[in-house]
Amino acid sequence: FLRCLDNLKDFDETQFELGFIHNDFHPNNSLIDADGQIFIIDFIDGQFSFFIADLANSLFHLLIHGSEGIQRAKAFLHGYED
């Protein structure tokens, strides 16, 4: 914990963009239709925050769900690229 804290002492929040984030994206908060399109649902935890926080939280939740999570993680990252 202390090593992590040392790394944060020089944190420059101006390097990261802010915007509306989902803040709780995981397989249970998305639907896949018959064509393979993914729809994100349940924005109850959405907030204005750093995009990087949404990426970290979401990728953690997605990647612990095996191959289905990997597919959704790729779609999630694609959404950030667009």
mmCIF file of C-alpha atoms in Angstrom:
data_model
loop_
_atom_site.group_PDB
_atom_site.id
_atom_site.type_symbol
_atom_site.label_atom_id
_atom_site.label_comp_id
_atom_site.label_asym_id
_atom_site.label_seq_id
_atom_site.Cartn_x
_atom_site.Cartn_y
_atom_site.Cartn_z
ATOM 1 C CA PHE A 1 0.000 0.000 0.000
ATOM 2 C CA LEU A 2 2.734 2.458 0.900
ATOM 3 C CA ARG A 3 4.528 1.868 -2.429
ATOM 4 C CA CYS A 4 1.278 2.644 -4.246
ATOM 5 C CA LEU A 5 0.850 5.760 -2.162
ATOM 6 C CA ASP A 6 4.395 6.872 -3.041
ATOM 7 C CA ASN A 7 3.544 6.508 -6.737
ATOM 8 C CA LEU A 8 0.487 8.717 -6.313
ATOM 9 C CA LYS A 9 2.271 11.622 -4.640
ATOM 10 C CA ASP A 10 3.330 12.970 -8.052
ATOM 11 C CA PHE A 11 -0.032 12.231 -9.679
ATOM 12 C CA ASP A 12 -0.944 14.943 -12.160
ATOM 13 C CA GLU A 13 -4.675 14.774 -12.749
ATOM 14 C CA THR A 14 -4.413 17.247 -15.637
ATOM 15 C CA GLN A 15 -2.989 14.384 -17.747
ATOM 16 C CA PHE A 16 -6.369 12.614 -17.711
ATOM 17 C CA GLU A 17 -9.654 13.621 -19.329
ATOM 18 C CA LEU A 18 -12.892 13.941 -17.407
ATOM 19 C CA GLY A 19 -16.376 13.047 -18.592
ATOM 20 C CA PHE A 20 -19.481 11.000 -17.840
ATOM 21 C CA ILE A 21 -18.518 7.416 -16.986
ATOM 22 C CA HIS A 22 -20.659 4.307 -16.446
ATOM 23 C CA ASN A 23 -18.621 3.312 -13.364
ATOM 24 C CA ASP A 24 -20.105 -0.199 -13.101
ATOM 25 C CA PHE A 25 -19.677 -1.887 -16.473
ATOM 26 C CA HIS A 26 -19.533 -5.686 -16.269
ATOM 27 C CA PRO A 27 -21.224 -8.566 -18.147
ATOM 28 C CA ASN A 28 -24.468 -8.264 -16.171
ATOM 29 C CA ASN A 29 -24.782 -4.632 -17.222
ATOM 30 C CA SER A 30 -24.696 -5.341 -20.934
ATOM 31 C CA LEU A 31 -26.860 -7.190 -23.426
ATOM 32 C CA ILE A 32 -25.852 -8.838 -26.703
ATOM 33 C CA ASP A 33 -28.466 -9.033 -29.470
ATOM 34 C CA ALA A 34 -28.758 -11.712 -32.171
ATOM 35 C CA ASP A 35 -26.402 -9.727 -34.444
ATOM 36 C CA GLY A 36 -23.704 -9.596 -31.769
ATOM 37 C CA GLN A 37 -24.182 -5.909 -30.965
ATOM 38 C CA ILE A 38 -23.559 -5.030 -27.332
ATOM 39 C CA PHE A 39 -25.819 -2.622 -25.478
ATOM 40 C CA ILE A 40 -24.770 -1.109 -22.159
ATOM 41 C CA ILE A 41 -27.492 -0.814 -19.511
ATOM 42 C CA ASP A 42 -27.813 0.286 -15.861
ATOM 43 C CA PHE A 43 -26.299 3.742 -15.563
ATOM 44 C CA ILE A 44 -27.350 4.152 -11.918
ATOM 45 C CA ASP A 45 -23.694 4.473 -10.794
ATOM 46 C CA GLY A 46 -22.764 6.833 -13.627
ATOM 47 C CA GLN A 47 -20.898 9.960 -12.658
ATOM 48 C CA PHE A 48 -18.632 12.714 -13.914
ATOM 49 C CA SER A 49 -15.101 11.448 -13.318
ATOM 50 C CA PHE A 50 -11.861 10.420 -14.983
ATOM 51 C CA PHE A 51 -12.239 8.156 -18.033
ATOM 52 C CA ILE A 52 -9.215 6.193 -16.831
ATOM 53 C CA ALA A 53 -11.147 5.212 -13.679
ATOM 54 C CA ASP A 54 -13.965 3.787 -15.813
ATOM 55 C CA LEU A 55 -11.459 1.868 -17.907
ATOM 56 C CA ALA A 56 -9.694 0.354 -14.899
ATOM 57 C CA ASN A 57 -12.882 -0.606 -13.053
ATOM 58 C CA SER A 58 -14.619 -1.958 -16.140
ATOM 59 C CA LEU A 59 -11.682 -3.966 -17.480
ATOM 60 C CA PHE A 60 -11.180 -5.605 -14.102
ATOM 61 C CA HIS A 61 -14.827 -6.720 -13.981
ATOM 62 C CA LEU A 62 -14.817 -7.847 -17.595
ATOM 63 C CA LEU A 63 -11.583 -9.796 -17.605
ATOM 64 C CA ILE A 64 -12.510 -11.959 -14.615
ATOM 65 C CA HIS A 65 -15.451 -13.343 -16.639
ATOM 66 C CA GLY A 66 -13.465 -15.508 -19.079
ATOM 67 C CA SER A 67 -14.020 -15.517 -22.830
ATOM 68 C CA GLU A 68 -17.370 -13.727 -22.681
ATOM 69 C CA GLY A 69 -15.745 -10.966 -20.658
ATOM 70 C CA ILE A 70 -12.915 -10.683 -23.168
ATOM 71 C CA GLN A 71 -15.416 -10.177 -26.019
ATOM 72 C CA ARG A 72 -17.208 -7.479 -24.050
ATOM 73 C CA ALA A 73 -13.913 -5.889 -22.983
ATOM 74 C CA LYS A 74 -12.897 -5.541 -26.637
ATOM 75 C CA ALA A 75 -16.250 -3.922 -27.445
ATOM 76 C CA PHE A 76 -15.916 -1.630 -24.435
ATOM 77 C CA LEU A 77 -12.446 -0.487 -25.503
ATOM 78 C CA HIS A 78 -13.681 -0.014 -29.069
ATOM 79 C CA GLY A 79 -16.308 2.384 -27.694
ATOM 80 C CA TYR A 80 -13.555 4.478 -26.109
ATOM 81 C CA GLU A 81 -11.618 4.534 -29.382
ATOM 82 C CA ASP A 82 -14.566 5.903 -31.385
#
